[in-house]
JSON list of C-alpha atoms in Angstrom, two decimals:
[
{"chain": "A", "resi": 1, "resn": "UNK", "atom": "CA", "xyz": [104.75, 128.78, 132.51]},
{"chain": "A", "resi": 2, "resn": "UNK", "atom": "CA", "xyz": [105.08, 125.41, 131.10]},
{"chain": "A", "resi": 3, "resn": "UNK", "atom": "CA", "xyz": [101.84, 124.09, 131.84]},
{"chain": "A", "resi": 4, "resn": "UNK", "atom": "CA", "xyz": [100.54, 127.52, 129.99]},
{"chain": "A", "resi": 5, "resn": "UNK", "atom": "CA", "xyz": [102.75, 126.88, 127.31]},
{"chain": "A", "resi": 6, "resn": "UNK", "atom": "CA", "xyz": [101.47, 123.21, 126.80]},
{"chain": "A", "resi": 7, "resn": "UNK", "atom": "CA", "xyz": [97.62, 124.14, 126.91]},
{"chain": "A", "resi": 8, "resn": "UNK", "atom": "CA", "xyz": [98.77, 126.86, 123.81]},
{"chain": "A", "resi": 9, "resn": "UNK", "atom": "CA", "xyz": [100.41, 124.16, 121.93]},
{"chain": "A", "resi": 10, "resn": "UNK", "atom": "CA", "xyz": [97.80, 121.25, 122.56]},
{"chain": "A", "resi": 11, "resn": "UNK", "atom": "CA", "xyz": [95.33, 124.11, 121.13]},
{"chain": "A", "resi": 12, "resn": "UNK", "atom": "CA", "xyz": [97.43, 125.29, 118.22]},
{"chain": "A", "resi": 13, "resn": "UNK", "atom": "CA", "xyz": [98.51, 121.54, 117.17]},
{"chain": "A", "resi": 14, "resn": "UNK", "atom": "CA", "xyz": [94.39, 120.74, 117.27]},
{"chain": "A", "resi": 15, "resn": "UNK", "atom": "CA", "xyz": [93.70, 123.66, 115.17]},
{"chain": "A", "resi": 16, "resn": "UNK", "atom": "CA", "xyz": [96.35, 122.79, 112.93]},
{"chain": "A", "resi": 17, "resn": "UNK", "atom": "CA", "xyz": [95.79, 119.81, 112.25]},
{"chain": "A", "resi": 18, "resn": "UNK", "atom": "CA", "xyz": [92.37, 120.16, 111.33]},
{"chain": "A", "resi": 19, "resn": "UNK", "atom": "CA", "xyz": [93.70, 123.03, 108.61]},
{"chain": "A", "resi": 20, "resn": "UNK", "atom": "CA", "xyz": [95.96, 120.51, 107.17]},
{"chain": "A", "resi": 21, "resn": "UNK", "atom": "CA", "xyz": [93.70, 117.35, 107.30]},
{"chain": "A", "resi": 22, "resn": "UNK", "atom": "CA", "xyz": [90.91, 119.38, 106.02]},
{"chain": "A", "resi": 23, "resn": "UNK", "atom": "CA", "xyz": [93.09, 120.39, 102.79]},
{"chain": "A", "resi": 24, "resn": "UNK", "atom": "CA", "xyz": [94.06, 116.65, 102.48]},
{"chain": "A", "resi": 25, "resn": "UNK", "atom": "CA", "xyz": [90.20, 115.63, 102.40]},
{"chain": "A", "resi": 26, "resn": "UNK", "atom": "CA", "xyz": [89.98, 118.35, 99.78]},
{"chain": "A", "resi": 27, "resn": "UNK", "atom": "CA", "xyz": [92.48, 117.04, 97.65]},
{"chain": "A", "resi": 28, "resn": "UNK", "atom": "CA", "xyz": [90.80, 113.16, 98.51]},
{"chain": "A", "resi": 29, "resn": "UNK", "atom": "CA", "xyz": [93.85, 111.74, 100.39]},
{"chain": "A", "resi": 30, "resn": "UNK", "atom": "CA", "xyz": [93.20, 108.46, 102.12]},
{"chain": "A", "resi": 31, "resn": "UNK", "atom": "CA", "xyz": [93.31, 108.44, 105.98]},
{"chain": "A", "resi": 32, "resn": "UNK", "atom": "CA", "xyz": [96.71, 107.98, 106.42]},
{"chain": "A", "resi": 33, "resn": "UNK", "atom": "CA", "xyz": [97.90, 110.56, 104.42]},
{"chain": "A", "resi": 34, "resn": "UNK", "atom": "CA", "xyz": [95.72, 113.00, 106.02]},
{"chain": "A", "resi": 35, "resn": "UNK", "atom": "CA", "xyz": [97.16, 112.08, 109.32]},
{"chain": "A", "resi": 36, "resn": "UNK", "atom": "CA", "xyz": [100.30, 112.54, 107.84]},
{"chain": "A", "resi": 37, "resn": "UNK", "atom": "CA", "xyz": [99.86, 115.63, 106.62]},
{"chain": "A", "resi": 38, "resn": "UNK", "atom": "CA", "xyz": [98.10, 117.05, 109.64]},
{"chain": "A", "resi": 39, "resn": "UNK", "atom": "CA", "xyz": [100.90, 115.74, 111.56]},
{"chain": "A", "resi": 40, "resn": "UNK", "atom": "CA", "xyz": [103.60, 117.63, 109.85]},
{"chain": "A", "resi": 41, "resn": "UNK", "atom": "CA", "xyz": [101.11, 120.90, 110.20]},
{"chain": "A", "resi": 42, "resn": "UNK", "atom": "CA", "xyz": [100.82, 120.82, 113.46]},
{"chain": "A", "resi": 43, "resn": "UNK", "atom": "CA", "xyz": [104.16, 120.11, 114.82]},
{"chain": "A", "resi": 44, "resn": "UNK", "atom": "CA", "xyz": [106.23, 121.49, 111.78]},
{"chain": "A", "resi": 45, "resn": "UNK", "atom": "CA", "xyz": [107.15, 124.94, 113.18]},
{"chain": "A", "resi": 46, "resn": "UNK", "atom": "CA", "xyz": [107.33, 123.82, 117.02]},
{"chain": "A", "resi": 47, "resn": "UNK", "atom": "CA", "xyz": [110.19, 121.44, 115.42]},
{"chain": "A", "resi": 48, "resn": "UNK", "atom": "CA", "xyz": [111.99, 123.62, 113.72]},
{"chain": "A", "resi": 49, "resn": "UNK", "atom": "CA", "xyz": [111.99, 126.28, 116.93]},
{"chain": "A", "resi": 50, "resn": "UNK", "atom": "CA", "xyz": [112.75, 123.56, 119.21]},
{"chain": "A", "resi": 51, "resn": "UNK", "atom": "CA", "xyz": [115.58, 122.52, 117.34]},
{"chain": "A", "resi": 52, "resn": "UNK", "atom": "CA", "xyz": [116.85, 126.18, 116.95]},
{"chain": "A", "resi": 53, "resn": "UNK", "atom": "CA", "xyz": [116.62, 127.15, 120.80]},
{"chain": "A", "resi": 54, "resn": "UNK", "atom": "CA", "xyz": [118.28, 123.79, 121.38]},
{"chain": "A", "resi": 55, "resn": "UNK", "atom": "CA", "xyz": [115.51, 121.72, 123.06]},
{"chain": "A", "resi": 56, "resn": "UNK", "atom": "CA", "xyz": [113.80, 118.45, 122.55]},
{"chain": "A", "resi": 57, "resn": "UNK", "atom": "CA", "xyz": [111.10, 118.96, 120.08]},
{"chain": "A", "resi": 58, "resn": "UNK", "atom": "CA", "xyz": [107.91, 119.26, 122.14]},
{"chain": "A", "resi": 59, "resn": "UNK", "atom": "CA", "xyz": [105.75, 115.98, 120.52]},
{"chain": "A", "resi": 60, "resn": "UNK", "atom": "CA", "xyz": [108.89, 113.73, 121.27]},
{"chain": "A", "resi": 61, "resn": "UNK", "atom": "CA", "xyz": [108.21, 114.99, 125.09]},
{"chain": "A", "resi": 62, "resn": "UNK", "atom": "CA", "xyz": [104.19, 113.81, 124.90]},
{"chain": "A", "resi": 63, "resn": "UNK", "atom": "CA", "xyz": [102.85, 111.34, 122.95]},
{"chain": "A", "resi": 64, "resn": "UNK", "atom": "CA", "xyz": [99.30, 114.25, 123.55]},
{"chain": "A", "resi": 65, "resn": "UNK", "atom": "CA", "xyz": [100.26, 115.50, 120.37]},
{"chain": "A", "resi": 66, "resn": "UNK", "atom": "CA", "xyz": [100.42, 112.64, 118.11]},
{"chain": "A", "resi": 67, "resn": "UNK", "atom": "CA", "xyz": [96.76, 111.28, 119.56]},
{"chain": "A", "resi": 68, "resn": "UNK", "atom": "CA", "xyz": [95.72, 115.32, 119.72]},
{"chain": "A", "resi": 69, "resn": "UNK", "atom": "CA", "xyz": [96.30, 114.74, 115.62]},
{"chain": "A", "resi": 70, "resn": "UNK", "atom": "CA", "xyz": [94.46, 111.50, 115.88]},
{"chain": "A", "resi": 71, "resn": "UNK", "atom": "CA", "xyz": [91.41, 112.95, 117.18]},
{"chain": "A", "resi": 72, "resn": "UNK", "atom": "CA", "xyz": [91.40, 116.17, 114.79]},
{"chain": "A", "resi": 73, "resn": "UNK", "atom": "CA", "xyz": [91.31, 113.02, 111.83]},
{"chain": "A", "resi": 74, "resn": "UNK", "atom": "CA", "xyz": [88.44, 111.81, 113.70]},
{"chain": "A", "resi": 75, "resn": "UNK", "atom": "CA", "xyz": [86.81, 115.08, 113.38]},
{"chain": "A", "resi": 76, "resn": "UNK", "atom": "CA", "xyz": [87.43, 115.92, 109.78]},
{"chain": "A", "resi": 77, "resn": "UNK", "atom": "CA", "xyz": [86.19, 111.94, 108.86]},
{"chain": "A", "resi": 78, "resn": "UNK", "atom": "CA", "xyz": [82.83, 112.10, 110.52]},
{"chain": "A", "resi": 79, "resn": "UNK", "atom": "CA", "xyz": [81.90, 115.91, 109.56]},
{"chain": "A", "resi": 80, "resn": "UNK", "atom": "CA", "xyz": [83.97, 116.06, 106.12]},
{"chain": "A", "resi": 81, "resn": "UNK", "atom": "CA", "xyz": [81.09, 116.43, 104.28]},
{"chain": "A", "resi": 82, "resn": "UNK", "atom": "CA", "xyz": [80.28, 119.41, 105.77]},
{"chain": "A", "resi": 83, "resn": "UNK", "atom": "CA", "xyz": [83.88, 120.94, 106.04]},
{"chain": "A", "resi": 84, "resn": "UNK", "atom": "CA", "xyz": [84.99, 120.33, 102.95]},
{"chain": "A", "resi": 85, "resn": "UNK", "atom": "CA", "xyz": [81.93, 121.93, 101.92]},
{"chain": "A", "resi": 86, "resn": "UNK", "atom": "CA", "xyz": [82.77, 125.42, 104.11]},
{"chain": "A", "resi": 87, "resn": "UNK", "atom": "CA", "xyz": [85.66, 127.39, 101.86]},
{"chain": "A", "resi": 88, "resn": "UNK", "atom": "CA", "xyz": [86.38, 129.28, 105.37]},
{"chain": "A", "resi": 89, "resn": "UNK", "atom": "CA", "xyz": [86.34, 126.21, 107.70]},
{"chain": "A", "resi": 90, "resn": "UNK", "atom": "CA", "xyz": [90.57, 125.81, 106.11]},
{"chain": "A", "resi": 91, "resn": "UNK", "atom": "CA", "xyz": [91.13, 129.41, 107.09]},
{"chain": "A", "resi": 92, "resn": "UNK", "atom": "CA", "xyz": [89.51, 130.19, 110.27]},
{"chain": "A", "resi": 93, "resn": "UNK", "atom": "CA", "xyz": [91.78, 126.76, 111.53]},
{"chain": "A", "resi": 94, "resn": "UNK", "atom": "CA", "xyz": [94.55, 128.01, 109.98]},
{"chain": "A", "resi": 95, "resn": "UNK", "atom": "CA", "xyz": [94.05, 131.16, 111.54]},
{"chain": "A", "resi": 96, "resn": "UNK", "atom": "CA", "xyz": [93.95, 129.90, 115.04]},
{"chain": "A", "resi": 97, "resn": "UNK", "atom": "CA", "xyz": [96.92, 127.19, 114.44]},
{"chain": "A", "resi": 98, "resn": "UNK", "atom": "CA", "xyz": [98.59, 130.38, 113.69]},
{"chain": "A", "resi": 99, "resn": "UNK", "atom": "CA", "xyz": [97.79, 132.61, 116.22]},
{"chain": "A", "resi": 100, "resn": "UNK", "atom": "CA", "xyz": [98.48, 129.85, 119.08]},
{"chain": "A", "resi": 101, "resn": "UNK", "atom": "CA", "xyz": [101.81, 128.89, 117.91]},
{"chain": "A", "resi": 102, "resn": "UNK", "atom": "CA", "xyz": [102.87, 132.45, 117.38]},
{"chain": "A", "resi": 103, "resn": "UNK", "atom": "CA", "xyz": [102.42, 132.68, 121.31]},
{"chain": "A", "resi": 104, "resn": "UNK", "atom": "CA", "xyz": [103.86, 129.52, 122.14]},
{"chain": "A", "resi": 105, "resn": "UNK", "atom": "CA", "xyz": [106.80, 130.02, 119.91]},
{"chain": "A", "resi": 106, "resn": "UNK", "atom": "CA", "xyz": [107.31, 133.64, 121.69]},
{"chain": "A", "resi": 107, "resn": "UNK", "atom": "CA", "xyz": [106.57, 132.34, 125.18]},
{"chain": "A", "resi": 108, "resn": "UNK", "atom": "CA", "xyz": [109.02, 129.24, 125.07]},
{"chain": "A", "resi": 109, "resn": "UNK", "atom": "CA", "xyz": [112.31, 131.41, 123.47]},
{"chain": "A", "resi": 110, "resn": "UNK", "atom": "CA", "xyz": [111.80, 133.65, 125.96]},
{"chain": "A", "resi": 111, "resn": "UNK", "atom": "CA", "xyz": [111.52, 130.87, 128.76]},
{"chain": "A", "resi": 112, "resn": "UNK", "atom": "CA", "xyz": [115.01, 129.44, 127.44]},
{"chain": "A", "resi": 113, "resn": "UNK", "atom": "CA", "xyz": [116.26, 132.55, 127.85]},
{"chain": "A", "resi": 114, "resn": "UNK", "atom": "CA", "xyz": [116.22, 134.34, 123.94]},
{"chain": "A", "resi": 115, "resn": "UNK", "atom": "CA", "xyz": [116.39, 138.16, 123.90]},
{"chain": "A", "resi": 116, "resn": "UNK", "atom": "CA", "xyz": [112.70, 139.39, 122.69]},
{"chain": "A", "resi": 117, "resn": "UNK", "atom": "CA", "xyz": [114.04, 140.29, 118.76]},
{"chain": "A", "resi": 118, "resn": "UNK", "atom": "CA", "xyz": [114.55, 135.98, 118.37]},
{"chain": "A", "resi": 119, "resn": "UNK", "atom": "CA", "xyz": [111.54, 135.03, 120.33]},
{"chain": "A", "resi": 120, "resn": "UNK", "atom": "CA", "xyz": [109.57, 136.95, 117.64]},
{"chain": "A", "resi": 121, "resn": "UNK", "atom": "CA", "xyz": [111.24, 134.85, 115.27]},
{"chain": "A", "resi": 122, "resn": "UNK", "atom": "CA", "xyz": [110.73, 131.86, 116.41]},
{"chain": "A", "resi": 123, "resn": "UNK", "atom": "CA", "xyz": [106.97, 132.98, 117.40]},
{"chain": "A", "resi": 124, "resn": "UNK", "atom": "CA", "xyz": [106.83, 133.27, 113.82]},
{"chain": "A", "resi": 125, "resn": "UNK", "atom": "CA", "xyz": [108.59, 129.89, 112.40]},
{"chain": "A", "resi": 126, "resn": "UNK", "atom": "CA", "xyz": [106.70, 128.16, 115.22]},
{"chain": "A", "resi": 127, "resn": "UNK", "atom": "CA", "xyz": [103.33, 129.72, 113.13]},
{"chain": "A", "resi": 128, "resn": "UNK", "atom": "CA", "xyz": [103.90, 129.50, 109.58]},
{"chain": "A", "resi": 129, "resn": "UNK", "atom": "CA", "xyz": [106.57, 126.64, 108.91]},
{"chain": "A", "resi": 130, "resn": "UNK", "atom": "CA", "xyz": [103.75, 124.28, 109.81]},
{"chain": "A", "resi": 131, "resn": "UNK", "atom": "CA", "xyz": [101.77, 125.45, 107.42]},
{"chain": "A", "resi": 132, "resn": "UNK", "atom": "CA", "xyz": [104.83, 125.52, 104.72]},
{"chain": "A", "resi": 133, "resn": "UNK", "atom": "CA", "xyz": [104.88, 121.53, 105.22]},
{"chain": "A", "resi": 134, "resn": "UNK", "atom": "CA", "xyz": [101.64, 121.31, 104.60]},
{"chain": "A", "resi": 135, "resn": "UNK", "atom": "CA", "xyz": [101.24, 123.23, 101.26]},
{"chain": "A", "resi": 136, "resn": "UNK", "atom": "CA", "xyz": [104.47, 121.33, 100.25]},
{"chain": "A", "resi": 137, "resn": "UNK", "atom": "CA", "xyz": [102.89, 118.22, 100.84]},
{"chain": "A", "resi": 138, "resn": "UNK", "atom": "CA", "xyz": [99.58, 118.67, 98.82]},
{"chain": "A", "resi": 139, "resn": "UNK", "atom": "CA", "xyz": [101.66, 119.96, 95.86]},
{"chain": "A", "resi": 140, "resn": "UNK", "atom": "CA", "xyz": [100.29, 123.83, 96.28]},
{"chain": "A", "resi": 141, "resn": "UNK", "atom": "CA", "xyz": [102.51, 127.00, 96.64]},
{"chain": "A", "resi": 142, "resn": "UNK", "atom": "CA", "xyz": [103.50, 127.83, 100.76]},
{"chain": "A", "resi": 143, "resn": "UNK", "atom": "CA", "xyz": [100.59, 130.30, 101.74]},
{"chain": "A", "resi": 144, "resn": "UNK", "atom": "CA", "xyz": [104.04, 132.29, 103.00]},
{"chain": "A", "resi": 145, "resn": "UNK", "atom": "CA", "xyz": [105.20, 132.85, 99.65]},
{"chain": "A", "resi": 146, "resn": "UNK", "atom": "CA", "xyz": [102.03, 134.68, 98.42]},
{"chain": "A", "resi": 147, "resn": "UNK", "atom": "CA", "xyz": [100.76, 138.34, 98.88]},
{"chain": "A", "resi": 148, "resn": "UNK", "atom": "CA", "xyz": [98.26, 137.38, 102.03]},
{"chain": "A", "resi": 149, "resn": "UNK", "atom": "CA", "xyz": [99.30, 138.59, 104.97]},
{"chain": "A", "resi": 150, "resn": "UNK", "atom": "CA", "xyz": [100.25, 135.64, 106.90]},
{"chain": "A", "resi": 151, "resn": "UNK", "atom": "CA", "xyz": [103.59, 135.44, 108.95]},
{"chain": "A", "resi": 152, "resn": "UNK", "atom": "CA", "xyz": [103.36, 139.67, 109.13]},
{"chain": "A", "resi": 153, "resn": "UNK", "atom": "CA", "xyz": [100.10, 139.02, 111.04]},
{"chain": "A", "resi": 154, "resn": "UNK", "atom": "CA", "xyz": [102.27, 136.57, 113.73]},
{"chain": "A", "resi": 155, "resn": "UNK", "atom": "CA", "xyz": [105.30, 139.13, 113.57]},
{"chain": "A", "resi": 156, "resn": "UNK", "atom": "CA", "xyz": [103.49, 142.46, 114.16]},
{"chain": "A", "resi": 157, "resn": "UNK", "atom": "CA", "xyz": [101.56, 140.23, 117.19]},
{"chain": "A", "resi": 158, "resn": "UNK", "atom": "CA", "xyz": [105.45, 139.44, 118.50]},
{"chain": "A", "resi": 159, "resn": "UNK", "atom": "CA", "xyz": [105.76, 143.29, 118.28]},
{"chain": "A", "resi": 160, "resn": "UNK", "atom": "CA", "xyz": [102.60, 143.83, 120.21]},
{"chain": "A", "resi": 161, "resn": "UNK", "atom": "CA", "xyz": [103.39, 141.15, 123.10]},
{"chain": "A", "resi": 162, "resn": "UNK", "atom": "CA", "xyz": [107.15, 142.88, 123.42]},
{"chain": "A", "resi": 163, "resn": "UNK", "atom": "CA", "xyz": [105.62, 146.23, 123.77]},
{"chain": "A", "resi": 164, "resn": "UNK", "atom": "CA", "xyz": [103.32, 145.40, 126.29]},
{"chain": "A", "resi": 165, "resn": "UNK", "atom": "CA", "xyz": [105.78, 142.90, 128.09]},
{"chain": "A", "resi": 166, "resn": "UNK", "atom": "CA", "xyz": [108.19, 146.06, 128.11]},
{"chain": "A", "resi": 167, "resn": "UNK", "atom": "CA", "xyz": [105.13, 147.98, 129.88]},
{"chain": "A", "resi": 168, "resn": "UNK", "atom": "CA", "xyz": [104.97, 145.20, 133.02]},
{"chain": "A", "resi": 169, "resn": "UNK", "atom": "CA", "xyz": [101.57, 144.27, 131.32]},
{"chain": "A", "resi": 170, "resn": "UNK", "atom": "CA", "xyz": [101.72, 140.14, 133.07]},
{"chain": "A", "resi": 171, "resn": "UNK", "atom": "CA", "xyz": [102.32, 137.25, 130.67]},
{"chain": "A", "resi": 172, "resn": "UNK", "atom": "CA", "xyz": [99.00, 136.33, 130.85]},
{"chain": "A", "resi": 173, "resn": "UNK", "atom": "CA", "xyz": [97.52, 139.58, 129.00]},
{"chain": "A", "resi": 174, "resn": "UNK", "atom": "CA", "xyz": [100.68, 139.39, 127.03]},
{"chain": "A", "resi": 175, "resn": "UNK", "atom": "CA", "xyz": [99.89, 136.28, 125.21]},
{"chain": "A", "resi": 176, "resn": "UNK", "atom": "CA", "xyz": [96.07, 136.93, 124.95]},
{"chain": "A", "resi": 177, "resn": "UNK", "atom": "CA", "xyz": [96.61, 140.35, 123.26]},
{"chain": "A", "resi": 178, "resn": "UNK", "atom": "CA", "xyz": [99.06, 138.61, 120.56]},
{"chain": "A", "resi": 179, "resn": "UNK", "atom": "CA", "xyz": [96.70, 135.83, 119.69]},
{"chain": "A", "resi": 180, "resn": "UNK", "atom": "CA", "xyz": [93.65, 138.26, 119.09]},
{"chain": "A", "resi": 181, "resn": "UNK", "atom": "CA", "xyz": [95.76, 140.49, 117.13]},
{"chain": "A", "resi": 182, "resn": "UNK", "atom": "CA", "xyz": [97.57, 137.77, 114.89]},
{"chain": "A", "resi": 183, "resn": "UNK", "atom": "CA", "xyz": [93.55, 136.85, 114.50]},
{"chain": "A", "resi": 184, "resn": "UNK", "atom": "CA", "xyz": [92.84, 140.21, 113.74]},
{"chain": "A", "resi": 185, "resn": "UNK", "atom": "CA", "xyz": [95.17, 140.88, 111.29]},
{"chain": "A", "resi": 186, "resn": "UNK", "atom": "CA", "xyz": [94.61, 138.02, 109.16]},
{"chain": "A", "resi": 187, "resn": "UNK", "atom": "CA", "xyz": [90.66, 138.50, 109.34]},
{"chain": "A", "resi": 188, "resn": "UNK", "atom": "CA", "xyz": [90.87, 142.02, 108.48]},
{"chain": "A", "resi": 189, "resn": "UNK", "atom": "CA", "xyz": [93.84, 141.49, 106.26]},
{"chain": "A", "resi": 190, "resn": "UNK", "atom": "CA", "xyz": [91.71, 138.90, 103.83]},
{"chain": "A", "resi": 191, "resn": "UNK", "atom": "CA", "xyz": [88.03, 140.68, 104.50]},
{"chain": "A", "resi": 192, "resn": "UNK", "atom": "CA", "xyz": [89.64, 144.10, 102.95]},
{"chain": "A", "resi": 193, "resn": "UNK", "atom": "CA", "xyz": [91.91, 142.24, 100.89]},
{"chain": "A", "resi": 194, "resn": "UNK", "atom": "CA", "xyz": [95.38, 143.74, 102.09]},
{"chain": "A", "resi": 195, "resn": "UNK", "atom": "CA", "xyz": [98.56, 142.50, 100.98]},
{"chain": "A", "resi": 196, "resn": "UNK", "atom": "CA", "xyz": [101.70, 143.10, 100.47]},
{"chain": "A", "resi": 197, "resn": "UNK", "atom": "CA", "xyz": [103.14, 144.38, 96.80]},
{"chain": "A", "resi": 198, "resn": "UNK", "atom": "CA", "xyz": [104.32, 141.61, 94.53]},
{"chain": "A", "resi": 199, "resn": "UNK", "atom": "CA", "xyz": [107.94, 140.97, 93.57]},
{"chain": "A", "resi": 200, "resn": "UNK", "atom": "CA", "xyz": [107.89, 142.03, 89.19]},
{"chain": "A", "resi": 201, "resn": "UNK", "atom": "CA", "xyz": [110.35, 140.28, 87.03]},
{"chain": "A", "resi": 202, "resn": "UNK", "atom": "CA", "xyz": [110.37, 143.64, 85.15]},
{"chain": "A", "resi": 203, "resn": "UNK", "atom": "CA", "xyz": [110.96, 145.62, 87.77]},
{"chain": "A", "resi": 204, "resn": "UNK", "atom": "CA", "xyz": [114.07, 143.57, 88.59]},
{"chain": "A", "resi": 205, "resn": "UNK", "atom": "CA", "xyz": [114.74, 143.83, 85.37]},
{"chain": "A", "resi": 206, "resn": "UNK", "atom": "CA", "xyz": [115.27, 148.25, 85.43]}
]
């Protein structure tokens, strides 16, 4: 379980990283701020779940992360040109960063022993808080925040892996089916252009 648990994380930090250093090359940081900010995508939300299930946050553990982030700055450097050109190069990245840390997050909580309704949570912190960081950091407002579907996508996949875990489907299957839903969602959910209703200041206002 660990060893599947670090492949999910290597994957979700590379994907992440290249979401948030490809924003940063967008925005013309200098290399060291687009490490920086890939960095804190990537390993944002495992932090923050590590910290809340009481464990040693998982890039303190393996310096594979820090040099995985290294190597996704290589990447964005030599073919910036052409990613920064490609609007959906960001999302698809995103997408995945999202979909592998949903699993991870789920998978570790309930390794340290979490009752299925907090490893959802955490599947979900350990997918969007990342991604919070990141937004933060190159001064635009948290994806989260806005009417995309975006942390519903990893939540209704937490659903999906708890239903099927409650059916004696294996791990495994468990963890594939929630990544190509959370993908799912969010492909579907931005192709059709489904959201969630906005919060009205008149409407608060009645």
């Amino acid at each position: 379980m660990e060893t599947f648990i670090f492949i999910i994380e290597f994957l979700g930090t590379f994907a992440a990283a290249i979401s948030g250093i490809r924003l940063a090359a967008a925005k013309q940081f200098d290399w060291f701020g687009g490490y920086v900010v890939g960095l804190a995508t990537a390993i944002g939300g495992g932090t923050l779940r590590d910290l809340m299930i009481d464990a040693t946050p998982f890039w303190m553990t393996k310096s594979i992360y820090i040099i995985c982030t290294g190597i996704a700055l290589v990447v964005v450097i030599i073919f910036k040109r052409y990613l920064v050109r490609l609007n959906n190069t960001w999302f698809i990245f995103d997408t995945l960063g999202l979909a592998f840390f949903t699993v991870a997050g789920i998978q570790k909580s309930l390794m340290f022993g979490f009752p299925f309704w907090v490893a959802i949570i955490m599947g979900c912190i350990t997918g969007a808080a990342g991604g919070v960081v990141r937004d933060v950091l190159i001064n635009e407002e948290p994806l989260i925040f806005r009417k995309e579907i975006y942390a519903l996508a990893s939540i209704i996949g937490g659903l999906i892996f708890q239903i099927l875990s409650w059916l004696n489907v294996g791990d495994a299957v468990c963890a594939v089916v929630c990544f190509l839903s959370v993908v799912a969602m969010r492909l579907l959910a931005v192709k059709y252009h489904i959201s969630l209703p906005h919060l009205k200041a008149e409407d608060i206002e009645k």
